CSV table of C-alpha atoms in Angstrom, one decimal:
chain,number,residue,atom,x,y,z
A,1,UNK,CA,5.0,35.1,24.3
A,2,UNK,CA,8.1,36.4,22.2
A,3,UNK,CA,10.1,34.3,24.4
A,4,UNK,CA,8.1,31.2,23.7
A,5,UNK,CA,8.4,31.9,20.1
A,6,UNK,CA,12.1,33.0,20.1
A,7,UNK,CA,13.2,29.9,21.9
A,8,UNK,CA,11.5,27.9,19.7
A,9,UNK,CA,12.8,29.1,16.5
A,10,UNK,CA,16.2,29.1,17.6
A,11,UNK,CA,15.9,25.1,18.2
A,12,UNK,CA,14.5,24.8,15.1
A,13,UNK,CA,17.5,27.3,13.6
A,14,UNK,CA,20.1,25.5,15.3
A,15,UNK,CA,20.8,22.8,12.8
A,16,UNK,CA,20.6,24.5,10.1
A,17,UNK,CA,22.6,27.3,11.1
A,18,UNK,CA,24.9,26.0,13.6
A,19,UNK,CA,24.8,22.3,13.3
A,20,UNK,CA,23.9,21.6,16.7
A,21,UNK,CA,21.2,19.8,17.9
A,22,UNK,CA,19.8,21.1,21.5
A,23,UNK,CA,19.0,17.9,23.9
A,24,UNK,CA,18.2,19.9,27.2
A,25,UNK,CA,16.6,23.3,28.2
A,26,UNK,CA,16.6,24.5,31.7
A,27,UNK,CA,13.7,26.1,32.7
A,28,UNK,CA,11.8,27.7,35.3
A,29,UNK,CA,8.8,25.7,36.6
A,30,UNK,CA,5.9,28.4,35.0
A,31,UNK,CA,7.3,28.8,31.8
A,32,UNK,CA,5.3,27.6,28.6
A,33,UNK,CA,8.3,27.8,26.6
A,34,UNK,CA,9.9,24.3,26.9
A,35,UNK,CA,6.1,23.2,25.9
A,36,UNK,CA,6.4,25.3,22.6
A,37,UNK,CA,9.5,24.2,21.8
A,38,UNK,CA,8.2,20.2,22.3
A,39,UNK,CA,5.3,21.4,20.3
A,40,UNK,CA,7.4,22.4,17.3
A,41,UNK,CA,9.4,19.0,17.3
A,42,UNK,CA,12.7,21.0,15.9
A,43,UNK,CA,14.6,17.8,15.3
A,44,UNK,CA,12.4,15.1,14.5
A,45,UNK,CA,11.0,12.1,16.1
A,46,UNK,CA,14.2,10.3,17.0
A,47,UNK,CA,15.3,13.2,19.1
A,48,UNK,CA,13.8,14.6,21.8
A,49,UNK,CA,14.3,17.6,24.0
A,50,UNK,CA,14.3,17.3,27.8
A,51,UNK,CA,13.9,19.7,30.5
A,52,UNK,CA,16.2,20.5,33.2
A,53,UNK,CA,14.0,22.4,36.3
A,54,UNK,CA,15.3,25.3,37.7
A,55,UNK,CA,12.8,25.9,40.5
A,56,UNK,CA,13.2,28.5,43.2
A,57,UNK,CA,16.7,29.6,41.9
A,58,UNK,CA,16.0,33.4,42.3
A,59,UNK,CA,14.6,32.9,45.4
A,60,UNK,CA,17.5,30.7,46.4
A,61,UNK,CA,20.4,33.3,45.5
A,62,UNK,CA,18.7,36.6,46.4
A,63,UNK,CA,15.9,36.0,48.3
A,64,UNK,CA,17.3,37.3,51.9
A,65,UNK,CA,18.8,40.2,50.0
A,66,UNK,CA,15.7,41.2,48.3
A,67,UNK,CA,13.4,40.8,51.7
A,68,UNK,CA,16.6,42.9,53.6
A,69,UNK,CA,16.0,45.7,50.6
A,70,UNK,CA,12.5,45.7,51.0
A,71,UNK,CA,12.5,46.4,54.5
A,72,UNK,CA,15.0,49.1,54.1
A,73,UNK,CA,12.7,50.7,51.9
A,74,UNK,CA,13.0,51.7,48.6
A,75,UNK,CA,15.4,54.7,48.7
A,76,UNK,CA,19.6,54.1,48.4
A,77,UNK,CA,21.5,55.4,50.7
A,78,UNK,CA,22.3,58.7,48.4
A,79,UNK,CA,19.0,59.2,48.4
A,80,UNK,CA,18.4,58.0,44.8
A,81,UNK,CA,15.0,55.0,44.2
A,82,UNK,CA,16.2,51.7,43.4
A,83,UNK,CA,15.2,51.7,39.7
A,84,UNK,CA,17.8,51.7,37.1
A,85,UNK,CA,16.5,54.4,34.5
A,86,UNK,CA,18.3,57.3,36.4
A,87,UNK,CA,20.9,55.5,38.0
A,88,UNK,CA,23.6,55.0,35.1
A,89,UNK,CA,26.4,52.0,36.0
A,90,UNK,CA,30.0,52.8,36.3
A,91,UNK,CA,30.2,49.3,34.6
A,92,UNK,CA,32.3,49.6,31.2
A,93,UNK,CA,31.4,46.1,29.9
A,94,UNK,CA,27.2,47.5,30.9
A,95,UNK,CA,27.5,50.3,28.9
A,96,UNK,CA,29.6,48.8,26.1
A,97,UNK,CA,26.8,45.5,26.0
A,98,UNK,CA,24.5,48.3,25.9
A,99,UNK,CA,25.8,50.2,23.3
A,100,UNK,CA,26.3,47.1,21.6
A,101,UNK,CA,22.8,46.2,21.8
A,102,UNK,CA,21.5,49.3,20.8
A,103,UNK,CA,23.9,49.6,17.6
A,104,UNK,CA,22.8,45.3,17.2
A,105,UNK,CA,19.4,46.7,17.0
A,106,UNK,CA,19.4,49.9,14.7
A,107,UNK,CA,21.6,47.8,12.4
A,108,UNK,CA,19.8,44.5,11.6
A,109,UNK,CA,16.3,46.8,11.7
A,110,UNK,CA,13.7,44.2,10.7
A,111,UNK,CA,15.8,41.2,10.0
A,112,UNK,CA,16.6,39.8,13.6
A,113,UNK,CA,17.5,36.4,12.4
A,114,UNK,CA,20.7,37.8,10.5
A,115,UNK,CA,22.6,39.7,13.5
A,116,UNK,CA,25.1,37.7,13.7
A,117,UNK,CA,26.6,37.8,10.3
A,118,UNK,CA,27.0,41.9,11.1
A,119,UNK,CA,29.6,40.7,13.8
A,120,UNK,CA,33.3,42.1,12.2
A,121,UNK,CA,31.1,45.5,11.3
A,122,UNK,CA,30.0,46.3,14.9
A,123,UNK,CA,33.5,44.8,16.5
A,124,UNK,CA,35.0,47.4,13.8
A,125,UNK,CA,33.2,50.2,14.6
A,126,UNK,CA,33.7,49.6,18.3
A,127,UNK,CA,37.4,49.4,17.8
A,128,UNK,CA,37.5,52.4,16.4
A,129,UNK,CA,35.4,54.5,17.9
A,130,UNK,CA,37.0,57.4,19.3
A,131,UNK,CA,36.7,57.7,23.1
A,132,UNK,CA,35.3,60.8,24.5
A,133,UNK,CA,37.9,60.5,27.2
A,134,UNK,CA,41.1,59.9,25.7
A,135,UNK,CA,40.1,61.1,22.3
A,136,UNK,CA,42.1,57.9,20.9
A,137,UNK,CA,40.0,54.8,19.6
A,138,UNK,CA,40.5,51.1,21.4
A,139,UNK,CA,42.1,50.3,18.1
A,140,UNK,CA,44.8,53.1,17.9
A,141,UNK,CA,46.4,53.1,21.6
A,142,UNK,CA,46.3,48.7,21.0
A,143,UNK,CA,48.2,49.0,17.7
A,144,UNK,CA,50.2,52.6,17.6
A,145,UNK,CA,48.1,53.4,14.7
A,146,UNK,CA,44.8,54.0,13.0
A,147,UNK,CA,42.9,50.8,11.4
A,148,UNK,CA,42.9,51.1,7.5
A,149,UNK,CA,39.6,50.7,6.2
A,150,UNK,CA,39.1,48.4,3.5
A,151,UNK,CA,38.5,51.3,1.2
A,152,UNK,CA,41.8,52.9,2.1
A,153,UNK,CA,43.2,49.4,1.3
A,154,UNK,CA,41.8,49.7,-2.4
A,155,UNK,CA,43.1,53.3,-3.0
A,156,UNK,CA,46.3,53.6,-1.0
A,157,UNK,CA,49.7,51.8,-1.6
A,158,UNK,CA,51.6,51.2,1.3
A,159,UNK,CA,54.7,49.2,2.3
A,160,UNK,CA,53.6,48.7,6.3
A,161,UNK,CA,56.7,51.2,7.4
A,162,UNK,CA,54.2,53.5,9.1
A,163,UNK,CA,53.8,51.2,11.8
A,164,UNK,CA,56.3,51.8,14.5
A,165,UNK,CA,56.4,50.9,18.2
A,166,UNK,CA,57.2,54.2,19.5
A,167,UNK,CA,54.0,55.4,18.7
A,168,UNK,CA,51.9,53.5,20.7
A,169,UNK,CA,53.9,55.1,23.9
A,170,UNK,CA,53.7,58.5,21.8
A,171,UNK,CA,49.3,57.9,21.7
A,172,UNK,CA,49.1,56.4,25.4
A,173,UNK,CA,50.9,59.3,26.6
A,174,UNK,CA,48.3,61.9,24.0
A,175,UNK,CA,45.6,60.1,25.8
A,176,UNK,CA,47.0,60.3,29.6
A,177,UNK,CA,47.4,63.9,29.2
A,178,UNK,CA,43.9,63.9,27.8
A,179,UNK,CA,42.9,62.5,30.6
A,180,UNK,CA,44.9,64.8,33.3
A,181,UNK,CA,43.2,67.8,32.0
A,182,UNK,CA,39.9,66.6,31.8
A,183,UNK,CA,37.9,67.8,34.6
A,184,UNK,CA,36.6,64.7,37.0
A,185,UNK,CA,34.0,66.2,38.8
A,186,UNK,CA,31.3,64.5,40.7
């Protein structure tokens, strides 16, 4: 149901907010959503939306997988079930999107339809985040130095000389030794 509605107000958003008008939805074949978003007629009755069917397609791409994992049974190798809920990912971009989410989420609290105008404040506090690893933030080893804030802009005077290329090898090589004496166990 929250899909149904979601889908349907973001057709009905979309030329408002983006000036685009949405011609085509692929769907699966059970779905009630492209029938929701006919119902709410986003654009009109000069425009209509079609849909594109997408029958079968999870079957198609993993179904021989997922019948090989069944019969296999639903321990890993290590031991470990299948489910994801104690089995974190290696995956940067995973946790960062899920980070990202999560911070998406606590941020816009109620007002869901205004996310993406928060954009520059979560890429900001992304970039510089310090990293438990290096103890450097993305933002500092990338430039040599440490993002002004626009508040610092306001109070501080500054003539841009304490920018200077041989910092960034003087931070990447803070954070390699960071990283050397960290203790990678498994």
């Amino acid at each position: 149901m929250m899909e149904t509605v979601g889908m349907a107000r973001l057709f009905q958003h979309s030329l408002s907010h983006r000036s685009v008008r949405y011609t085509s939805y692929i769907e699966n074949g059970d779905s009630k959503t492209f029938s929701s978003i006919t119902a709410s007629n986003p654009y009109g009755e000069d425009i209509t939306v079609s849909k594109i069917e997408c029958v079968g397609h999870v079957q198609k791409r993993m179904g021989s997988r997922l019948r090989k994992l069944k019969q296999m049974g639903s321990k890993l190798s290590d031991g470990k079930s299948i489910g994801g809920n104690r089995r974190p990912q290696a995956n940067r971009t995973e946790r960062v999107n899920r980070d990202l989410v999560q911070m998406i989420a606590n941020y816009v609290n109620e007002q869901h339809d205004t996310w993406d105008q928060f954009l520059i404040e979560f890429a900001y506090a992304i970039r510089t985040a310090v990293n438990e690893t290096t103890g450097k933030a993305p933002a500092e080893l990338f430039l040599g130095r440490k993002l002004i804030t626009p508040f610092q802009k306001l109070v501080m005077a500054s003539d841009g000389t304490e920018f200077a290329v041989g910092n960034i090898e003087r931070l990447f090589e803070e954070a390699r030794q960071k990283l050397n004496r960290k203790n990678w166990t498994k």
